[in-house]
Amino acid sequence: AQGSVALAQLYLTKGGAEDVNAEKLLRGAVDSAATPPDVQRVALLELARLYHRAGNVREALPRLEAFGQKFGNDERLGEVLFLTAECCQQLAARVDVRLASATVAAEGENGAGSLAQAAATKKQQLQSAEGFYARAAEVYRGSPPTKAADQQYQRLSLIRRADCLYELGDYGSAAAIYQSIARNEDDPQAIGAQVQVANALYAMGKADEARSANERAKQMLHSLSPQRLKDGNVPMPKAYWEQWLKWTGTTPGTW
């Protein structure tokens, strides 16, 4: 089993078509009752990473959840929790297609039932993602990461948790997290977080506070170099821009 996992890791290093061979070896090591726990731990994480990189979240998610349950004291738990949250959030995003289809095809009670079920599924996935992001942030707070990848996971776990809360309609909790990120201007996510502060306040009906937050966001944007703005090199998701431009463009005296 140990030799199989080592060979699988070599295949993963080569990448490309060799990923198929790596998957076979890793699945064999994970599924075999004869695999020693330490070897299974490595195989399970490598297999979950492989599926996650490939965008196969439905295969990645159960492996990540199994790792968290079996090896809860592992030093890579923060990464595992973050990737688990990512899978849940991606599954929630995919429900949007089902929502749109259900809306178009809704006919009578059957159509309404499909729409309600899709909305409930998306909500459940978002709630799961938010919980895993929160746990990942807690792990990283307790044991500050030293590796660049883990430091990136730590930063992203905060803002993506806030994104989940925002989508769930918990604008107050989302705004509090966004504000904590926006205060750190050295964080590349600070501008996007400040825009989301304004978006969340506007969604709560706090127009005056939203305008103040909006002014702060504009100041932060104007502080960027003209070249960065010209190149579009502003670290902000498209959804942040779209929501911000929508309400600032339709609310008198805001922009």
PDB file of N, CA and C in Angstrom, residues 82-164:
ATOM      1  N   PHE A  82     -11.198  23.771   4.672  1.00  0.00           N
ATOM      2  CA  PHE A  82     -11.369  24.807   3.654  1.00  0.00           C
ATOM      3  C   PHE A  82     -11.840  24.193   2.342  1.00  0.00           C
ATOM      4  N   LEU A  83     -11.191  23.109   1.914  1.00  0.00           N
ATOM      5  CA  LEU A  83     -11.576  22.468   0.660  1.00  0.00           C
ATOM      6  C   LEU A  83     -12.983  21.881   0.739  1.00  0.00           C
ATOM      7  N   THR A  84     -13.356  21.380   1.920  1.00  0.00           N
ATOM      8  CA  THR A  84     -14.716  20.874   2.115  1.00  0.00           C
ATOM      9  C   THR A  84     -15.726  22.002   1.931  1.00  0.00           C
ATOM     10  N   ALA A  85     -15.422  23.149   2.512  1.00  0.00           N
ATOM     11  CA  ALA A  85     -16.297  24.311   2.363  1.00  0.00           C
ATOM     12  C   ALA A  85     -16.408  24.733   0.907  1.00  0.00           C
ATOM     13  N   GLU A  86     -15.278  24.698   0.191  1.00  0.00           N
ATOM     14  CA  GLU A  86     -15.283  25.059  -1.223  1.00  0.00           C
ATOM     15  C   GLU A  86     -16.221  24.152  -2.025  1.00  0.00           C
ATOM     16  N   CYS A  87     -16.163  22.861  -1.731  1.00  0.00           N
ATOM     17  CA  CYS A  87     -17.034  21.912  -2.431  1.00  0.00           C
ATOM     18  C   CYS A  87     -18.500  22.234  -2.178  1.00  0.00           C
ATOM     19  N   CYS A  88     -18.839  22.493  -0.927  1.00  0.00           N
ATOM     20  CA  CYS A  88     -20.231  22.807  -0.589  1.00  0.00           C
ATOM     21  C   CYS A  88     -20.686  24.092  -1.272  1.00  0.00           C
ATOM     22  N   GLN A  89     -19.808  25.095  -1.295  1.00  0.00           N
ATOM     23  CA  GLN A  89     -20.165  26.363  -1.924  1.00  0.00           C
ATOM     24  C   GLN A  89     -20.344  26.193  -3.431  1.00  0.00           C
ATOM     25  N   GLN A  90     -19.502  25.374  -4.058  1.00  0.00           N
ATOM     26  CA  GLN A  90     -19.648  25.127  -5.494  1.00  0.00           C
ATOM     27  C   GLN A  90     -20.928  24.366  -5.803  1.00  0.00           C
ATOM     28  N   LEU A  91     -21.289  23.421  -4.943  1.00  0.00           N
ATOM     29  CA  LEU A  91     -22.550  22.702  -5.141  1.00  0.00           C
ATOM     30  C   LEU A  91     -23.740  23.651  -5.010  1.00  0.00           C
ATOM     31  N   ALA A  92     -23.631  24.602  -4.084  1.00  0.00           N
ATOM     32  CA  ALA A  92     -24.697  25.597  -3.926  1.00  0.00           C
ATOM     33  C   ALA A  92     -24.823  26.453  -5.175  1.00  0.00           C
ATOM     34  N   ALA A  93     -23.685  26.826  -5.760  1.00  0.00           N
ATOM     35  CA  ALA A  93     -23.709  27.651  -6.969  1.00  0.00           C
ATOM     36  C   ALA A  93     -24.353  26.904  -8.130  1.00  0.00           C
ATOM     37  N   ARG A  94     -24.158  25.604  -8.174  1.00  0.00           N
ATOM     38  CA  ARG A  94     -24.739  24.817  -9.262  1.00  0.00           C
ATOM     39  C   ARG A  94     -26.250  24.698  -9.156  1.00  0.00           C
ATOM     40  N   VAL A  95     -26.786  24.905  -7.974  1.00  0.00           N
ATOM     41  CA  VAL A  95     -28.238  24.827  -7.788  1.00  0.00           C
ATOM     42  C   VAL A  95     -28.927  25.963  -8.520  1.00  0.00           C
ATOM     43  N   ASP A  96     -28.204  27.056  -8.809  1.00  0.00           N
ATOM     44  CA  ASP A  96     -28.800  28.178  -9.526  1.00  0.00           C
ATOM     45  C   ASP A  96     -29.400  27.732 -10.860  1.00  0.00           C
ATOM     46  N   VAL A  97     -28.734  26.803 -11.530  1.00  0.00           N
ATOM     47  CA  VAL A  97     -29.240  26.300 -12.804  1.00  0.00           C
ATOM     48  C   VAL A  97     -30.565  25.591 -12.578  1.00  0.00           C
ATOM     49  N   ARG A  98     -30.642  24.834 -11.517  1.00  0.00           N
ATOM     50  CA  ARG A  98     -31.885  24.133 -11.200  1.00  0.00           C
ATOM     51  C   ARG A  98     -32.993  25.121 -10.846  1.00  0.00           C
ATOM     52  N   LEU A  99     -32.608  26.185 -10.152  1.00  0.00           N
ATOM     53  CA  LEU A  99     -33.614  27.191  -9.801  1.00  0.00           C
ATOM     54  C   LEU A  99     -34.188  27.835 -11.048  1.00  0.00           C
ATOM     55  N   ALA A 100     -33.301  28.202 -11.992  1.00  0.00           N
ATOM     56  CA  ALA A 100     -33.753  28.845 -13.216  1.00  0.00           C
ATOM     57  C   ALA A 100     -34.631  27.893 -14.028  1.00  0.00           C
ATOM     58  N   SER A 101     -34.201  26.651 -14.128  1.00  0.00           N
ATOM     59  CA  SER A 101     -34.972  25.672 -14.897  1.00  0.00           C
ATOM     60  C   SER A 101     -36.336  25.428 -14.266  1.00  0.00           C
ATOM     61  N   ALA A 102     -36.338  25.339 -12.942  1.00  0.00           N
ATOM     62  CA  ALA A 102     -37.605  25.100 -12.251  1.00  0.00           C
ATOM     63  C   ALA A 102     -38.551  26.280 -12.439  1.00  0.00           C
ATOM     64  N   THR A 103     -38.000  27.487 -12.465  1.00  0.00           N
ATOM     65  CA  THR A 103     -38.830  28.680 -12.639  1.00  0.00           C
ATOM     66  C   THR A 103     -39.473  28.686 -14.018  1.00  0.00           C
ATOM     67  N   VAL A 104     -38.674  28.376 -15.034  1.00  0.00           N
ATOM     68  CA  VAL A 104     -39.182  28.381 -16.400  1.00  0.00           C
ATOM     69  C   VAL A 104     -40.220  27.282 -16.603  1.00  0.00           C
ATOM     70  N   ALA A 105     -39.930  26.111 -16.021  1.00  0.00           N
ATOM     71  CA  ALA A 105     -40.797  24.950 -16.253  1.00  0.00           C
ATOM     72  C   ALA A 105     -41.914  24.809 -15.226  1.00  0.00           C
ATOM     73  N   ALA A 106     -41.985  25.765 -14.300  1.00  0.00           N
ATOM     74  CA  ALA A 106     -42.969  25.632 -13.213  1.00  0.00           C
ATOM     75  C   ALA A 106     -44.394  25.645 -13.756  1.00  0.00           C
ATOM     76  N   GLU A 107     -45.086  24.590 -13.445  1.00  0.00           N
ATOM     77  CA  GLU A 107     -46.493  24.485 -13.845  1.00  0.00           C
ATOM     78  C   GLU A 107     -47.269  23.877 -12.687  1.00  0.00           C
ATOM     79  N   GLY A 108     -48.047  24.689 -12.068  1.00  0.00           N
ATOM     80  CA  GLY A 108     -48.865  24.198 -10.967  1.00  0.00           C
ATOM     81  C   GLY A 108     -48.029  23.830  -9.756  1.00  0.00           C
ATOM     82  N   GLU A 109     -48.572  22.927  -8.959  1.00  0.00           N
ATOM     83  CA  GLU A 109     -47.935  22.567  -7.700  1.00  0.00           C
ATOM     84  C   GLU A 109     -46.625  21.811  -7.913  1.00  0.00           C
ATOM     85  N   ASN A 110     -46.522  21.018  -8.947  1.00  0.00           N
ATOM     86  CA  ASN A 110     -45.295  20.271  -9.206  1.00  0.00           C
ATOM     87  C   ASN A 110     -44.118  21.200  -9.466  1.00  0.00           C
ATOM     88  N   GLY A 111     -44.363  22.213 -10.278  1.00  0.00           N
ATOM     89  CA  GLY A 111     -43.303  23.179 -10.554  1.00  0.00           C
ATOM     90  C   GLY A 111     -42.909  23.946  -9.318  1.00  0.00           C
ATOM     91  N   ALA A 112     -43.878  24.353  -8.531  1.00  0.00           N
ATOM     92  CA  ALA A 112     -43.592  25.095  -7.298  1.00  0.00           C
ATOM     93  C   ALA A 112     -42.818  24.225  -6.314  1.00  0.00           C
ATOM     94  N   GLY A 113     -43.160  22.932  -6.281  1.00  0.00           N
ATOM     95  CA  GLY A 113     -42.455  22.025  -5.381  1.00  0.00           C
ATOM     96  C   GLY A 113     -41.003  21.855  -5.770  1.00  0.00           C
ATOM     97  N   SER A 114     -40.730  21.767  -7.064  1.00  0.00           N
ATOM     98  CA  SER A 114     -39.351  21.640  -7.547  1.00  0.00           C
ATOM     99  C   SER A 114     -38.547  22.887  -7.213  1.00  0.00           C
ATOM    100  N   LEU A 115     -39.179  24.039  -7.369  1.00  0.00           N
ATOM    101  CA  LEU A 115     -38.512  25.296  -7.067  1.00  0.00           C
ATOM    102  C   LEU A 115     -38.188  25.391  -5.584  1.00  0.00           C
ATOM    103  N   ALA A 116     -39.120  25.008  -4.737  1.00  0.00           N
ATOM    104  CA  ALA A 116     -38.899  25.060  -3.293  1.00  0.00           C
ATOM    105  C   ALA A 116     -37.800  24.088  -2.871  1.00  0.00           C
ATOM    106  N   GLN A 117     -37.784  22.915  -3.479  1.00  0.00           N
ATOM    107  CA  GLN A 117     -36.767  21.923  -3.145  1.00  0.00           C
ATOM    108  C   GLN A 117     -35.381  22.412  -3.552  1.00  0.00           C
ATOM    109  N   ALA A 118     -35.283  23.029  -4.739  1.00  0.00           N
ATOM    110  CA  ALA A 118     -34.001  23.555  -5.193  1.00  0.00           C
ATOM    111  C   ALA A 118     -33.500  24.657  -4.267  1.00  0.00           C
ATOM    112  N   ALA A 119     -34.406  25.534  -3.844  1.00  0.00           N
ATOM    113  CA  ALA A 119     -34.023  26.620  -2.940  1.00  0.00           C
ATOM    114  C   ALA A 119     -33.549  26.064  -1.597  1.00  0.00           C
ATOM    115  N   ALA A 120     -34.229  25.032  -1.108  1.00  0.00           N
ATOM    116  CA  ALA A 120     -33.844  24.421   0.167  1.00  0.00           C
ATOM    117  C   ALA A 120     -32.484  23.741   0.060  1.00  0.00           C
ATOM    118  N   THR A 121     -32.226  23.095  -1.080  1.00  0.00           N
ATOM    119  CA  THR A 121     -30.938  22.429  -1.290  1.00  0.00           C
ATOM    120  C   THR A 121     -29.806  23.446  -1.313  1.00  0.00           C
ATOM    121  N   LYS A 122     -30.032  24.554  -2.015  1.00  0.00           N
ATOM    122  CA  LYS A 122     -28.999  25.589  -2.079  1.00  0.00           C
ATOM    123  C   LYS A 122     -28.730  26.165  -0.691  1.00  0.00           C
ATOM    124  N   LYS A 123     -29.770  26.413   0.055  1.00  0.00           N
ATOM    125  CA  LYS A 123     -29.608  26.956   1.397  1.00  0.00           C
ATOM    126  C   LYS A 123     -28.809  26.002   2.275  1.00  0.00           C
ATOM    127  N   GLN A 124     -29.116  24.726   2.202  1.00  0.00           N
ATOM    128  CA  GLN A 124     -28.422  23.733   3.007  1.00  0.00           C
ATOM    129  C   GLN A 124     -26.938  23.687   2.655  1.00  0.00           C
ATOM    130  N   GLN A 125     -26.615  23.737   1.368  1.00  0.00           N
ATOM    131  CA  GLN A 125     -25.219  23.701   0.945  1.00  0.00           C
ATOM    132  C   GLN A 125     -24.466  24.957   1.404  1.00  0.00           C
ATOM    133  N   LEU A 126     -25.130  26.105   1.324  1.00  0.00           N
ATOM    134  CA  LEU A 126     -24.503  27.345   1.778  1.00  0.00           C
ATOM    135  C   LEU A 126     -24.255  27.319   3.285  1.00  0.00           C
ATOM    136  N   GLN A 127     -25.208  26.793   4.026  1.00  0.00           N
ATOM    137  CA  GLN A 127     -25.043  26.693   5.476  1.00  0.00           C
ATOM    138  C   GLN A 127     -23.890  25.755   5.823  1.00  0.00           C
ATOM    139  N   SER A 128     -23.770  24.654   5.091  1.00  0.00           N
ATOM    140  CA  SER A 128     -22.665  23.725   5.320  1.00  0.00           C
ATOM    141  C   SER A 128     -21.342  24.398   5.003  1.00  0.00           C
ATOM    142  N   ALA A 129     -21.282  25.104   3.873  1.00  0.00           N
ATOM    143  CA  ALA A 129     -20.047  25.792   3.487  1.00  0.00           C
ATOM    144  C   ALA A 129     -19.649  26.817   4.538  1.00  0.00           C
ATOM    145  N   GLU A 130     -20.618  27.592   4.993  1.00  0.00           N
ATOM    146  CA  GLU A 130     -20.322  28.619   6.015  1.00  0.00           C
ATOM    147  C   GLU A 130     -19.750  27.983   7.274  1.00  0.00           C
ATOM    148  N   GLY A 131     -20.312  26.858   7.688  1.00  0.00           N
ATOM    149  CA  GLY A 131     -19.832  26.179   8.878  1.00  0.00           C
ATOM    150  C   GLY A 131     -18.423  25.655   8.721  1.00  0.00           C
ATOM    151  N   PHE A 132     -18.108  25.091   7.567  1.00  0.00           N
ATOM    152  CA  PHE A 132     -16.753  24.572   7.333  1.00  0.00           C
ATOM    153  C   PHE A 132     -15.733  25.710   7.213  1.00  0.00           C
ATOM    154  N   TYR A 133     -16.117  26.823   6.576  1.00  0.00           N
ATOM    155  CA  TYR A 133     -15.207  27.972   6.519  1.00  0.00           C
ATOM    156  C   TYR A 133     -14.908  28.495   7.928  1.00  0.00           C
ATOM    157  N   ALA A 134     -15.936  28.533   8.765  1.00  0.00           N
ATOM    158  CA  ALA A 134     -15.756  29.003  10.142  1.00  0.00           C
ATOM    159  C   ALA A 134     -14.814  28.080  10.904  1.00  0.00           C
ATOM    160  N   ARG A 135     -14.966  26.772  10.726  1.00  0.00           N
ATOM    161  CA  ARG A 135     -14.094  25.819  11.407  1.00  0.00           C
ATOM    162  C   ARG A 135     -12.660  25.939  10.905  1.00  0.00           C
ATOM    163  N   ALA A 136     -12.496  26.144   9.597  1.00  0.00           N
ATOM    164  CA  ALA A 136     -11.150  26.308   9.036  1.00  0.00           C
ATOM    165  C   ALA A 136     -10.469  27.540   9.631  1.00  0.00           C
ATOM    166  N   ALA A 137     -11.209  28.650   9.707  1.00  0.00           N
ATOM    167  CA  ALA A 137     -10.651  29.878  10.285  1.00  0.00           C
ATOM    168  C   ALA A 137     -10.260  29.666  11.740  1.00  0.00           C
ATOM    169  N   GLU A 138     -11.073  28.905  12.464  1.00  0.00           N
ATOM    170  CA  GLU A 138     -10.783  28.633  13.875  1.00  0.00           C
ATOM    171  C   GLU A 138      -9.505  27.803  14.024  1.00  0.00           C
ATOM    172  N   VAL A 139      -9.337  26.804  13.164  1.00  0.00           N
ATOM    173  CA  VAL A 139      -8.123  25.979  13.202  1.00  0.00           C
ATOM    174  C   VAL A 139      -6.895  26.836  12.937  1.00  0.00           C
ATOM    175  N   TYR A 140      -6.984  27.707  11.941  1.00  0.00           N
ATOM    176  CA  TYR A 140      -5.840  28.551  11.606  1.00  0.00           C
ATOM    177  C   TYR A 140      -5.554  29.593  12.680  1.00  0.00           C
ATOM    178  N   ARG A 141      -6.578  30.059  13.367  1.00  0.00           N
ATOM    179  CA  ARG A 141      -6.340  30.979  14.483  1.00  0.00           C
ATOM    180  C   ARG A 141      -5.589  30.278  15.613  1.00  0.00           C
ATOM    181  N   GLY A 142      -5.963  29.036  15.873  1.00  0.00           N
ATOM    182  CA  GLY A 142      -5.322  28.287  16.946  1.00  0.00           C
ATOM    183  C   GLY A 142      -3.905  27.886  16.622  1.00  0.00           C
ATOM    184  N   SER A 143      -3.619  27.699  15.336  1.00  0.00           N
ATOM    185  CA  SER A 143      -2.274  27.299  14.904  1.00  0.00           C
ATOM    186  C   SER A 143      -1.935  28.077  13.645  1.00  0.00           C
ATOM    187  N   PRO A 144      -1.420  29.310  13.787  1.00  0.00           N
ATOM    188  CA  PRO A 144      -1.141  30.166  12.633  1.00  0.00           C
ATOM    189  C   PRO A 144      -0.288  29.452  11.589  1.00  0.00           C
ATOM    190  N   PRO A 145      -0.726  29.455  10.337  1.00  0.00           N
ATOM    191  CA  PRO A 145      -0.006  28.725   9.287  1.00  0.00           C
ATOM    192  C   PRO A 145       1.309  29.397   8.900  1.00  0.00           C
ATOM    193  N   THR A 146       2.245  28.576   8.475  1.00  0.00           N
ATOM    194  CA  THR A 146       3.545  29.079   8.010  1.00  0.00           C
ATOM    195  C   THR A 146       3.722  28.860   6.509  1.00  0.00           C
ATOM    196  N   LYS A 147       2.976  27.921   5.942  1.00  0.00           N
ATOM    197  CA  LYS A 147       3.075  27.659   4.511  1.00  0.00           C
ATOM    198  C   LYS A 147       2.204  28.643   3.739  1.00  0.00           C
ATOM    199  N   ALA A 148       2.691  29.037   2.563  1.00  0.00           N
ATOM    200  CA  ALA A 148       1.981  30.034   1.758  1.00  0.00           C
ATOM    201  C   ALA A 148       0.568  29.573   1.396  1.00  0.00           C
ATOM    202  N   ALA A 149       0.425  28.300   1.057  1.00  0.00           N
ATOM    203  CA  ALA A 149      -0.898  27.795   0.669  1.00  0.00           C
ATOM    204  C   ALA A 149      -1.876  27.892   1.827  1.00  0.00           C
ATOM    205  N   ASP A 150      -1.424  27.521   3.018  1.00  0.00           N
ATOM    206  CA  ASP A 150      -2.311  27.585   4.186  1.00  0.00           C
ATOM    207  C   ASP A 150      -2.636  29.027   4.558  1.00  0.00           C
ATOM    208  N   GLN A 151      -1.686  29.929   4.371  1.00  0.00           N
ATOM    209  CA  GLN A 151      -1.951  31.343   4.644  1.00  0.00           C
ATOM    210  C   GLN A 151      -3.018  31.882   3.691  1.00  0.00           C
ATOM    211  N   GLN A 152      -2.968  31.399   2.445  1.00  0.00           N
ATOM    212  CA  GLN A 152      -3.998  31.783   1.479  1.00  0.00           C
ATOM    213  C   GLN A 152      -5.352  31.213   1.872  1.00  0.00           C
ATOM    214  N   TYR A 153      -5.380  29.965   2.316  1.00  0.00           N
ATOM    215  CA  TYR A 153      -6.629  29.360   2.768  1.00  0.00           C
ATOM    216  C   TYR A 153      -7.201  30.136   3.957  1.00  0.00           C
ATOM    217  N   GLN A 154      -6.327  30.566   4.849  1.00  0.00           N
ATOM    218  CA  GLN A 154      -6.770  31.317   6.023  1.00  0.00           C
ATOM    219  C   GLN A 154      -7.450  32.618   5.607  1.00  0.00           C
ATOM    220  N   ARG A 155      -6.832  33.339   4.670  1.00  0.00           N
ATOM    221  CA  ARG A 155      -7.419  34.601   4.214  1.00  0.00           C
ATOM    222  C   ARG A 155      -8.751  34.366   3.506  1.00  0.00           C
ATOM    223  N   LEU A 156      -8.761  33.400   2.633  1.00  0.00           N
ATOM    224  CA  LEU A 156      -9.970  33.148   1.848  1.00  0.00           C
ATOM    225  C   LEU A 156     -11.117  32.614   2.695  1.00  0.00           C
ATOM    226  N   SER A 157     -10.788  31.865   3.761  1.00  0.00           N
ATOM    227  CA  SER A 157     -11.851  31.287   4.585  1.00  0.00           C
ATOM    228  C   SER A 157     -12.724  32.369   5.200  1.00  0.00           C
ATOM    229  N   LEU A 158     -12.143  33.517   5.507  1.00  0.00           N
ATOM    230  CA  LEU A 158     -12.911  34.609   6.110  1.00  0.00           C
ATOM    231  C   LEU A 158     -13.877  35.233   5.111  1.00  0.00           C
ATOM    232  N   ILE A 159     -13.343  35.640   3.976  1.00  0.00           N
ATOM    233  CA  ILE A 159     -14.205  36.365   3.036  1.00  0.00           C
ATOM    234  C   ILE A 159     -15.232  35.437   2.401  1.00  0.00           C
ATOM    235  N   ARG A 160     -14.886  34.185   2.192  1.00  0.00           N
ATOM    236  CA  ARG A 160     -15.858  33.275   1.596  1.00  0.00           C
ATOM    237  C   ARG A 160     -16.933  32.862   2.596  1.00  0.00           C
ATOM    238  N   ARG A 161     -16.575  32.842   3.859  1.00  0.00           N
ATOM    239  CA  ARG A 161     -17.611  32.625   4.869  1.00  0.00           C
ATOM    240  C   ARG A 161     -18.595  33.789   4.836  1.00  0.00           C
ATOM    241  N   ALA A 162     -18.056  34.999   4.731  1.00  0.00           N
ATOM    242  CA  ALA A 162     -18.928  36.175   4.645  1.00  0.00           C
ATOM    243  C   ALA A 162     -19.804  36.123   3.398  1.00  0.00           C
ATOM    244  N   ASP A 163     -19.242  35.630   2.285  1.00  0.00           N
ATOM    245  CA  ASP A 163     -20.022  35.506   1.051  1.00  0.00           C
ATOM    246  C   ASP A 163     -21.211  34.565   1.242  1.00  0.00           C
ATOM    247  N   CYS A 164     -20.977  33.464   1.960  1.00  0.00           N
ATOM    248  CA  CYS A 164     -22.063  32.515   2.220  1.00  0.00           C
ATOM    249  C   CYS A 164     -23.155  33.168   3.069  1.00  0.00           C
TER     250      CYS A 164
END
